[in-house]
Short mmCIF file of C-alpha atoms in Angstrom, two decimals:
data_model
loop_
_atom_site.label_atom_id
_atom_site.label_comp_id
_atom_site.label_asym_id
_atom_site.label_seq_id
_atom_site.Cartn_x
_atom_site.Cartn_y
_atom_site.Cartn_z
CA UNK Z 1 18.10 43.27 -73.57
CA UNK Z 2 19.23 40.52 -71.28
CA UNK Z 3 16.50 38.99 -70.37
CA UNK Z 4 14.97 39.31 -74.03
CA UNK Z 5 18.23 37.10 -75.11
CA UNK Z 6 17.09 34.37 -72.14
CA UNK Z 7 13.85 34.75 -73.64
CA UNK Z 8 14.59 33.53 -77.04
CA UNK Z 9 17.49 31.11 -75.69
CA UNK Z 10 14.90 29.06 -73.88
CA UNK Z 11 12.47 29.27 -76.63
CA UNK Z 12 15.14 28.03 -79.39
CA UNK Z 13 16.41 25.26 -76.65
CA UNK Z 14 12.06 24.08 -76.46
CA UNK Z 15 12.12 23.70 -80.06
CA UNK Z 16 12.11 20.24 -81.26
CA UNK Z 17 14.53 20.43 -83.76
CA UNK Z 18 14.07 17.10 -85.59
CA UNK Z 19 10.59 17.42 -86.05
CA UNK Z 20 11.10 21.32 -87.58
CA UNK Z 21 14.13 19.46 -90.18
CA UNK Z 22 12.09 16.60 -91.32
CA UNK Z 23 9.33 18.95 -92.30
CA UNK Z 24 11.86 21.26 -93.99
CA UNK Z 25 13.95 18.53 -95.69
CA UNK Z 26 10.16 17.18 -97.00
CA UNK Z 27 9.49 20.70 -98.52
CA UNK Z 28 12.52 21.11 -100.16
CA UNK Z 29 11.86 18.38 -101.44
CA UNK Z 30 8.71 18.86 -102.33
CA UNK Z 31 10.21 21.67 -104.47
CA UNK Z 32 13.00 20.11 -105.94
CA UNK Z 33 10.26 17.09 -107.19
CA UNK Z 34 7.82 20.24 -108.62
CA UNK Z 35 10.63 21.82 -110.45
CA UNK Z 36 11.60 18.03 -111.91
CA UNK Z 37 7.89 17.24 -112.84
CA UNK Z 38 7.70 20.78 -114.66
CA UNK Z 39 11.44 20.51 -116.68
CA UNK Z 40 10.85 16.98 -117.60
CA UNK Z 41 7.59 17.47 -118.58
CA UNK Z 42 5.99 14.74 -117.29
CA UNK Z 43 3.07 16.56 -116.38
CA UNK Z 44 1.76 19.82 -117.82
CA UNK Z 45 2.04 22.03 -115.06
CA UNK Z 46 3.76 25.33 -114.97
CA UNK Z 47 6.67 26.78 -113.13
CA UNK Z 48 4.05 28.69 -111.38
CA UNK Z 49 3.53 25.76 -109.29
CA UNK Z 50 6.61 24.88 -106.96
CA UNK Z 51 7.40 28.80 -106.85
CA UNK Z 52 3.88 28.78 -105.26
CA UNK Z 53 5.10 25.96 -103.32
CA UNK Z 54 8.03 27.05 -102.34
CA UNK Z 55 6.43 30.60 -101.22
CA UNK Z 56 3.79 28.85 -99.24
CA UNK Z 57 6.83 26.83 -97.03
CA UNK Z 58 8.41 29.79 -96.51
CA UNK Z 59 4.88 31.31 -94.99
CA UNK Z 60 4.27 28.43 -93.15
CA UNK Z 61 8.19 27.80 -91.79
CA UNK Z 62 7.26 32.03 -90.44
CA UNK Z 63 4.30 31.02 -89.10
CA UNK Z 64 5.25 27.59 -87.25
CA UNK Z 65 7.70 30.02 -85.67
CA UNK Z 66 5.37 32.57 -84.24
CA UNK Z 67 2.58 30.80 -83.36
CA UNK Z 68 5.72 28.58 -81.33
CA UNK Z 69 6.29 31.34 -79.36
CA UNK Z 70 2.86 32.10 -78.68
CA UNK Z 71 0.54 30.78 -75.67
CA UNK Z 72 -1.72 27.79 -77.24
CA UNK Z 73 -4.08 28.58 -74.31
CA UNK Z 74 -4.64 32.05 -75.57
CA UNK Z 75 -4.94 30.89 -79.37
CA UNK Z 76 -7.99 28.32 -77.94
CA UNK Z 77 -9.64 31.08 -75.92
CA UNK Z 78 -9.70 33.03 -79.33
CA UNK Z 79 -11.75 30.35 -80.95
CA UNK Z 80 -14.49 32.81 -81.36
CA UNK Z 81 -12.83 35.11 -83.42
CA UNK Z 82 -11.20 32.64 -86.07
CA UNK Z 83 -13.87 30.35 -86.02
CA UNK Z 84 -16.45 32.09 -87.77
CA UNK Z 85 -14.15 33.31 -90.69
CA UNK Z 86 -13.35 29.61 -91.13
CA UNK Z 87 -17.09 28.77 -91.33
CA UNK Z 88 -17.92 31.67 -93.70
CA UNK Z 89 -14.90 30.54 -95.86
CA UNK Z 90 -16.21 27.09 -96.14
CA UNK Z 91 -20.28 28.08 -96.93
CA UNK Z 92 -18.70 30.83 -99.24
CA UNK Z 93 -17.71 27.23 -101.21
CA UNK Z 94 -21.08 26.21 -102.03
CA UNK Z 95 -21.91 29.63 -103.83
CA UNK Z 96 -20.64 30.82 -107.18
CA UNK Z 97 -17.00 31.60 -105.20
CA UNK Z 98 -16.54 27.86 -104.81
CA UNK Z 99 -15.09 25.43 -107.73
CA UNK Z 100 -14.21 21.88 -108.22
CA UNK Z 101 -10.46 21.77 -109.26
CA UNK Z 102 -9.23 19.64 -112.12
CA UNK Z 103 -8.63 16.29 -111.11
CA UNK Z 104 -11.00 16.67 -107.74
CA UNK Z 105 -14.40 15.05 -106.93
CA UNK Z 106 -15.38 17.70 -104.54
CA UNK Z 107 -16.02 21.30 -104.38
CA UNK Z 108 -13.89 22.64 -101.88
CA UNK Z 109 -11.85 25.17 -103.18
CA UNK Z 110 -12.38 28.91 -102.94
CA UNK Z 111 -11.91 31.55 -105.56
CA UNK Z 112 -10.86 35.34 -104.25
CA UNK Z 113 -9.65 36.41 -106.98
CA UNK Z 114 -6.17 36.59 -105.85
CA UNK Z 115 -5.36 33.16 -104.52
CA UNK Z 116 -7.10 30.29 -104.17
CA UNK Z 117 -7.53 28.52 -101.08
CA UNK Z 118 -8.83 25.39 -99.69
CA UNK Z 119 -10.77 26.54 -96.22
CA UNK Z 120 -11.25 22.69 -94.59
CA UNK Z 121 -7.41 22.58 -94.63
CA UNK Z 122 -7.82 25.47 -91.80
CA UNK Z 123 -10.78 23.91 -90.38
CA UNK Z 124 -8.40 21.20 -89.20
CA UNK Z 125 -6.62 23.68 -87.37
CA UNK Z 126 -9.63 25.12 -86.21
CA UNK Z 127 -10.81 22.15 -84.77
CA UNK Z 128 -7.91 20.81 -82.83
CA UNK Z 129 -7.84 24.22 -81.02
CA UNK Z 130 -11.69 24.36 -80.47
CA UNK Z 131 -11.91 20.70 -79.28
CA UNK Z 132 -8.50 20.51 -77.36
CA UNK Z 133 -9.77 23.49 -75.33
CA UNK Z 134 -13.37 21.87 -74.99
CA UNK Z 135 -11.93 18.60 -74.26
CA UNK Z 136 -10.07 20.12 -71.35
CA UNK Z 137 -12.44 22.23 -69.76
CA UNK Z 138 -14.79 19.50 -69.82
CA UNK Z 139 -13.26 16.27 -68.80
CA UNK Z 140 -13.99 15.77 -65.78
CA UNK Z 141 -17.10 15.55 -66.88
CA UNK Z 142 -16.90 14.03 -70.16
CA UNK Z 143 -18.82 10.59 -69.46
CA UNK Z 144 -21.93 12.00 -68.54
CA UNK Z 145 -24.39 11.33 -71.32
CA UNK Z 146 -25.30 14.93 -72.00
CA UNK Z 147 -21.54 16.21 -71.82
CA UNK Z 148 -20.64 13.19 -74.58
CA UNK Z 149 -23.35 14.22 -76.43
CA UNK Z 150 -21.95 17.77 -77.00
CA UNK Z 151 -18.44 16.63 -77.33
CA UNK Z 152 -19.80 14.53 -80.61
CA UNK Z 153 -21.91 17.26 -82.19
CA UNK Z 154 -18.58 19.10 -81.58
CA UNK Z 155 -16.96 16.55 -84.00
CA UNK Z 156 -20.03 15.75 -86.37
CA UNK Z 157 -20.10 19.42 -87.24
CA UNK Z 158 -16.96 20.07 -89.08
CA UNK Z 159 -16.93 16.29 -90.38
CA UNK Z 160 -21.10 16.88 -92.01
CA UNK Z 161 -19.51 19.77 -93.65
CA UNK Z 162 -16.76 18.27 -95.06
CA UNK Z 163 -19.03 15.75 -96.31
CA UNK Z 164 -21.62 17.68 -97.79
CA UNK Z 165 -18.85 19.15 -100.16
CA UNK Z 166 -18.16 15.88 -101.13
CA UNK Z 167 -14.56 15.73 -99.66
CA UNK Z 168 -14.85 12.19 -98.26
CA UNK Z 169 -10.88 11.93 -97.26
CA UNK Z 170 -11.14 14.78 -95.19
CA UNK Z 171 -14.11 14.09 -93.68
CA UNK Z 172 -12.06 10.69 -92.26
CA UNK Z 173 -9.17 12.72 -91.21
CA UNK Z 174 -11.73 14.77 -89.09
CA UNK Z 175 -13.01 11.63 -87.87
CA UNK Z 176 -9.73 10.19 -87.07
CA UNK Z 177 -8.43 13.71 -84.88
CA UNK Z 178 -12.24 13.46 -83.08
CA UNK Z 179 -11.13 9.26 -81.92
CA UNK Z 180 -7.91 10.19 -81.17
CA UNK Z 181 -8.20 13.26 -79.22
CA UNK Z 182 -11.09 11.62 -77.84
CA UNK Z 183 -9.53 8.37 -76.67
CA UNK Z 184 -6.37 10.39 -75.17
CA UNK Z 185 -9.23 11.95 -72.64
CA UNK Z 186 -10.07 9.29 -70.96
CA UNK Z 187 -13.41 7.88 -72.47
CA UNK Z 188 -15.23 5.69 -70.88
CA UNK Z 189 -15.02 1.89 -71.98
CA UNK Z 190 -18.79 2.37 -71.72
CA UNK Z 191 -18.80 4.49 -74.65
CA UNK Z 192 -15.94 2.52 -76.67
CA UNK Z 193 -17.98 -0.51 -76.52
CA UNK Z 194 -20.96 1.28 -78.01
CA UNK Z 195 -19.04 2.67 -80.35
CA UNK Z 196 -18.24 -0.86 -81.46
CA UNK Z 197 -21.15 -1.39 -81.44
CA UNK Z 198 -22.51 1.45 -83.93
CA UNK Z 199 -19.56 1.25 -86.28
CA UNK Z 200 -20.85 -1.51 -88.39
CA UNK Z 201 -24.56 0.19 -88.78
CA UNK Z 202 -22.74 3.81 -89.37
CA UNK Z 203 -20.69 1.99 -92.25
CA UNK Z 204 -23.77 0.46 -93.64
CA UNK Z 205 -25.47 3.23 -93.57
CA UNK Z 206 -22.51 5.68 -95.37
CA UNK Z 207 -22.14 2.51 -98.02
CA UNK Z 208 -26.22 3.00 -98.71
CA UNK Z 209 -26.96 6.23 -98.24
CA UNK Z 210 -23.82 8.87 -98.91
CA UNK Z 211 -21.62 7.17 -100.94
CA UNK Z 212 -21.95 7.51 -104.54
CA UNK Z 213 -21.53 4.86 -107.22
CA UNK Z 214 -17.47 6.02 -108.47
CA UNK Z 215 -16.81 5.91 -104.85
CA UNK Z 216 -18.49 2.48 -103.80
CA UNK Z 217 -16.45 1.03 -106.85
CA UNK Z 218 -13.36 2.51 -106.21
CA UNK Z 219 -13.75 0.69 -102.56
CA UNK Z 220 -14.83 -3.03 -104.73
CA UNK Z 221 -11.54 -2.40 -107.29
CA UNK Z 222 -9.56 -2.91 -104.84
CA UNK Z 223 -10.97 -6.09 -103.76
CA UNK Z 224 -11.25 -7.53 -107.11
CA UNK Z 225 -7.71 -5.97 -108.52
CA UNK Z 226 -8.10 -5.87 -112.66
CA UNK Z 227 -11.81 -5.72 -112.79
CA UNK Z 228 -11.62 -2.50 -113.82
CA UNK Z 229 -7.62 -1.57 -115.53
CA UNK Z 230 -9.01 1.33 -118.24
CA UNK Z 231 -11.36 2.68 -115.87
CA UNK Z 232 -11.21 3.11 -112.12
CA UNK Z 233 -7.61 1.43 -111.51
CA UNK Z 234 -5.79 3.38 -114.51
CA UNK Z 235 -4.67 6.07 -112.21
CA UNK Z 236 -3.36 3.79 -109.17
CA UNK Z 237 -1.86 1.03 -111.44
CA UNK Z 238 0.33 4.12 -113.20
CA UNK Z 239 1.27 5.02 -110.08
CA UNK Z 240 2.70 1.43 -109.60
CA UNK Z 241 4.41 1.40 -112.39
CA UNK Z 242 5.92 4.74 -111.96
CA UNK Z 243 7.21 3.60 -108.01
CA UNK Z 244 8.73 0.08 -109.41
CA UNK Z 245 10.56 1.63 -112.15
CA UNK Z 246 12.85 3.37 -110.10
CA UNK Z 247 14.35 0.30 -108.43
CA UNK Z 248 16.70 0.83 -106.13
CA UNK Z 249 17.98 4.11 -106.80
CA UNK Z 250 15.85 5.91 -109.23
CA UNK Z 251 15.93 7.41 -112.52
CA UNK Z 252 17.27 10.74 -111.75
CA UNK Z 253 15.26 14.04 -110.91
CA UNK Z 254 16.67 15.61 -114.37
CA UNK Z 255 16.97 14.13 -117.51
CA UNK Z 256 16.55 10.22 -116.76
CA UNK Z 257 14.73 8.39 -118.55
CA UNK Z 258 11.24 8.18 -120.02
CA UNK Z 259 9.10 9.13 -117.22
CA UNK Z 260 5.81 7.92 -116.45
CA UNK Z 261 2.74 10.32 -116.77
CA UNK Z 262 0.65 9.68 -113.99
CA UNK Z 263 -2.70 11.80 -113.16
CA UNK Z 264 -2.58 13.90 -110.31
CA UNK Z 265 1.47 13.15 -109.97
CA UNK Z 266 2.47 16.63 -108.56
CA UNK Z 267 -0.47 16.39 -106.00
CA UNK Z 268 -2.28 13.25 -104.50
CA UNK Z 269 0.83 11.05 -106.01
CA UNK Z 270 3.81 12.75 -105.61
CA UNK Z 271 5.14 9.43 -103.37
CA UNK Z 272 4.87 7.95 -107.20
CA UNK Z 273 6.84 9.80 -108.45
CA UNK Z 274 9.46 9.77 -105.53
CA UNK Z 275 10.26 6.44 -106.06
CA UNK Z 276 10.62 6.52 -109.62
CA UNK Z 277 13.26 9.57 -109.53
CA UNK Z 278 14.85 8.31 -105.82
CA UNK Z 279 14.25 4.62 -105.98
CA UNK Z 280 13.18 2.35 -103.47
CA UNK Z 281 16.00 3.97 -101.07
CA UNK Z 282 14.67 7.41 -101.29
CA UNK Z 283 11.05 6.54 -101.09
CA UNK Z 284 12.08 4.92 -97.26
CA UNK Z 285 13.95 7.87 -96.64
CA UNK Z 286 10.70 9.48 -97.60
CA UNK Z 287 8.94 7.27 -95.09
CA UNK Z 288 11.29 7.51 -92.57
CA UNK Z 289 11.57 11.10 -92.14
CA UNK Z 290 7.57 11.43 -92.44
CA UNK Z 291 7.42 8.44 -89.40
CA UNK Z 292 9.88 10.30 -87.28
CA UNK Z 293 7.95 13.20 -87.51
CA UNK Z 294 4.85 11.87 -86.70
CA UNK Z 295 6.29 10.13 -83.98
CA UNK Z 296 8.22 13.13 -82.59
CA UNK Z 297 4.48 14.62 -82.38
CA UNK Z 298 3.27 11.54 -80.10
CA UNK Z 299 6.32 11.41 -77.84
CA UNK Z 300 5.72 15.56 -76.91
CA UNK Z 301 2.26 14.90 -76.71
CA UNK Z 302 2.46 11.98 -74.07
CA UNK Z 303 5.39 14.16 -71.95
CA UNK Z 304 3.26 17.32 -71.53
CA UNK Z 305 2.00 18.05 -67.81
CA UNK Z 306 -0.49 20.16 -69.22
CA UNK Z 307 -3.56 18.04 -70.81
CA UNK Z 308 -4.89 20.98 -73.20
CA UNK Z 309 -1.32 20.70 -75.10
CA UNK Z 310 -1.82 17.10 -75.18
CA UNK Z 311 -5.15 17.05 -76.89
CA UNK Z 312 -3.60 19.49 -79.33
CA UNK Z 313 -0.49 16.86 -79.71
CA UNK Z 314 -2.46 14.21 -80.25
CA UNK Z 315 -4.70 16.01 -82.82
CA UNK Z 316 -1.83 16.78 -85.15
CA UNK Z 317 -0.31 13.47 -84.66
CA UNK Z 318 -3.80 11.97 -86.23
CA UNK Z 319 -3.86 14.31 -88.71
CA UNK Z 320 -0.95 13.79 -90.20
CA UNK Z 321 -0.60 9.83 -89.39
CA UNK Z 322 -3.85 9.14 -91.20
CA UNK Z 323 -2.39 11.34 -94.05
CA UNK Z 324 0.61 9.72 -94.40
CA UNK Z 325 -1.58 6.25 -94.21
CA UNK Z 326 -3.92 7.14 -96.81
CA UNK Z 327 -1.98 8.71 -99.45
CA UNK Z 328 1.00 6.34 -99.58
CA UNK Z 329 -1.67 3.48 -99.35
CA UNK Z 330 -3.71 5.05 -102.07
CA UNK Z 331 -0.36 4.65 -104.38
CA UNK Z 332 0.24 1.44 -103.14
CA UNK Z 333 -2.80 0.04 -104.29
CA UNK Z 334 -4.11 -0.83 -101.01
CA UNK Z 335 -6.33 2.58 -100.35
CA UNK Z 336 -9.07 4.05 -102.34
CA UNK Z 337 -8.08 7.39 -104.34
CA UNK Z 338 -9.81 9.91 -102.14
CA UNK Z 339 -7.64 12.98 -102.73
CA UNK Z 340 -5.44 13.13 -99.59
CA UNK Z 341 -1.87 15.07 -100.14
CA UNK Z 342 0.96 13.35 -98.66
CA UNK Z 343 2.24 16.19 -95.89
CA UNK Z 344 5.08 18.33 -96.95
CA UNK Z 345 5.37 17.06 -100.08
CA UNK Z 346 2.09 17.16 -102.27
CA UNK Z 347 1.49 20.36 -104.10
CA UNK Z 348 -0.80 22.78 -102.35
CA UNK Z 349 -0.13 26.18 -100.74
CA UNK Z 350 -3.25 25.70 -98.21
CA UNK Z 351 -2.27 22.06 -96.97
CA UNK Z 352 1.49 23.18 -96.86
CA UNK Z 353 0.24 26.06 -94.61
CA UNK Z 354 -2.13 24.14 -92.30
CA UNK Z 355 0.24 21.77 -91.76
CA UNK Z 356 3.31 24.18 -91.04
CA UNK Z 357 0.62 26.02 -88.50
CA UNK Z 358 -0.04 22.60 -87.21
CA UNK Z 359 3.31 22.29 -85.87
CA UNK Z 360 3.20 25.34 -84.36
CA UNK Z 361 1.12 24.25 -82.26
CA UNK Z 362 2.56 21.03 -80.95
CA UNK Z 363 5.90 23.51 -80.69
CA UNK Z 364 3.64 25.85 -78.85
CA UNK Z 365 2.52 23.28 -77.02
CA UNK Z 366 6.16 22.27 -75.51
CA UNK Z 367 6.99 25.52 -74.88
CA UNK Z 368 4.49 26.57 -72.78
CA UNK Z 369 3.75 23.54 -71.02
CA UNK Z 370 7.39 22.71 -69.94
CA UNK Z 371 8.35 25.40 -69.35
CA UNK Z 372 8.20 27.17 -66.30
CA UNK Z 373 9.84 31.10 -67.44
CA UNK Z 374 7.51 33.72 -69.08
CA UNK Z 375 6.08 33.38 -72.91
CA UNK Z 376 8.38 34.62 -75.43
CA UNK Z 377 5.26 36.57 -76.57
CA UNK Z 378 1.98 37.45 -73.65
#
């Protein structure tokens, strides 16, 4: 009984506390704004949604904590048994199962009848374990032109798939985890100057060749701003309007006044609607807690003796950077709408998962390379 108490006294001392509250304060949050949306009736969407919220933080909040205490080497070695469920999931999208939700350009939701679930959400998960582990059992040879060549099938893979079900946002977050985790092994300059070099033919030939027309011109609107205001811009210059009117301290989550109905306002922009209920202050605070976060994810990352936990560090940390990036940019005007939740707060009981299991393993990653006592959990 003793030592099971110094078990779980080192384990809650490992856990990095800040990082765990600013997720939680950001899904309560997330709640609160649900419930708001639904009573004010700004949007037509039902109760249904932040109690599905709310149930999916509480899954993932369980979840973060177990897979904490559990050895991230061991989860990685397992690839071979989660892996292929993930990859079913996601071809089981492109049959009848599979369905475009309202509001989406892709097909990557799945239908089983009781819950729905979006599978590439887990394939991010997926990935940072399979590539951390690959990354660190290869990188002492990872400059050698055949090894590099199987580290970027390793990333193409998940990122072709993505694509092919149209779901162009999370096909850059994939890319974005691949450079990152990438760069933190120690790539050769070699192959960062060829990269340079290809960049500008691979953008040419995604402009040419995969994107489509809607998303080509939702790339031009924002270069020629009011080209396009009933059309392509409608959604994103609501969204404006709905973040200035809160000035400095908002409207009020209940009963304020006339809210404005933007598209997609529980979801994609929720930020929106934070700053027109919370003002300008609580949108920062909104920032703030989201940069801490992501920077609490880098600093473990870079303090980790073990490399494997790093990779997996700076995974996350790319994920949900380039998150953050996209969707507050895409309300901001400054971003394409591509259909990337903003992390803890968007509505979504898969992305509220993946991301809870995400920090599980950056906490799993602290505990069990700092510390020197026996897992919680073998």
């Amino acid at each position: 009984m003793k030592e099971l108490r110094e078990k779980l006294s080192e384990y809650y001392r490992q856990l990095d506390k800040l990082m765990i509250l600013g997720a939680v304060l950001c899904s309560v949050l997330s709640v609160v704004l649900l419930h708001s949306i639904q009573a004010n009736g700004v949007l037509d969407i039902g109760f249904d949604d932040s109690i599905t919220q709310a149930v999916a933080v509480c899954i993932g909040f369980t979840a973060m904590l177990v897979i904490a205490a559990i050895d991230f080497h061991k989860l990685a070695k397992l690839w071979y048994i989660y892996t292929p469920v993930i990859l079913i999931l996601i071809m089981l999208t492109f049959t009848s199962l599979g369905y475009q939700r309202e509001g989406a350009d892709d097909q990557a939701w799945l239908n089983l009848g009781f819950v729905s679930i979006q599978p590439s959400e887990f394939l991010k998960i997926v990935f940072i374990l399979t590539f951390s582990l690959h990354l660190s059992k290869d990188e002492a040879n990872m400059n050698r032109p055949l090894h590099m060549l199987l580290l970027i099938l390793h990333g193409m893979i998940p990122l072709g798939i993505v694509v092919l079900q149209g779901d162009y946002g999370t096909a850059i977050i994939f890319a974005m985890m691949f450079a990152m985790m990438l760069f933190a092994s120690g790539i050769s300059w070699i192959y960062l100057l060829a990269a340079m070099a290809v960049i500008p033919a691979a953008l040419w030939a995604v402009w040419n060749f995969v994107l489509g027309d809607l998303h080509k011109n939702r790339i031009l609107v924002l270069f020629n701003p009011g080209t396009d205001p009933e059309g392509l811009e409608y959604q994103q210059d609501l969204g404006l309007t709905a973040l200035a009117s809160g000035k400095l301290f908002g409207a009020g989550m209940y009963g304020g006044e006339d809210y404005v109905s933007v598209p997609e306002l529980h979801n994609d922009f929720i930020f929106a609607y934070v700053g027109e209920t919370l003002g300008f202050v609580g949108a920062m605070a909104v920032v703030l807690v989201l940069t801490v976060i992501c920077i609490r994810i880098l600093l473990d990352g870079a303090k980790l003796p073990d490399r494997q936990g790093m990779f997996i560090c700076m995974g996350v940390f790319a994920m949900l950077m380039t998150h953050c990036i996209m969707n507050i940019g895409m309300v901001l005007k400054v971003m394409p709408v591509i259909g990337i939740p903003l992390p803890f707060l968007s509505a979504g009981g898969s992305a509220t998962l993946s991301m809870y299991i995400a920090l599980g393993l950056v906490l799993s990653a602290r505990q069990h390379s700092i510390r020197t006592k026996r897992p919680l959990f073998e």
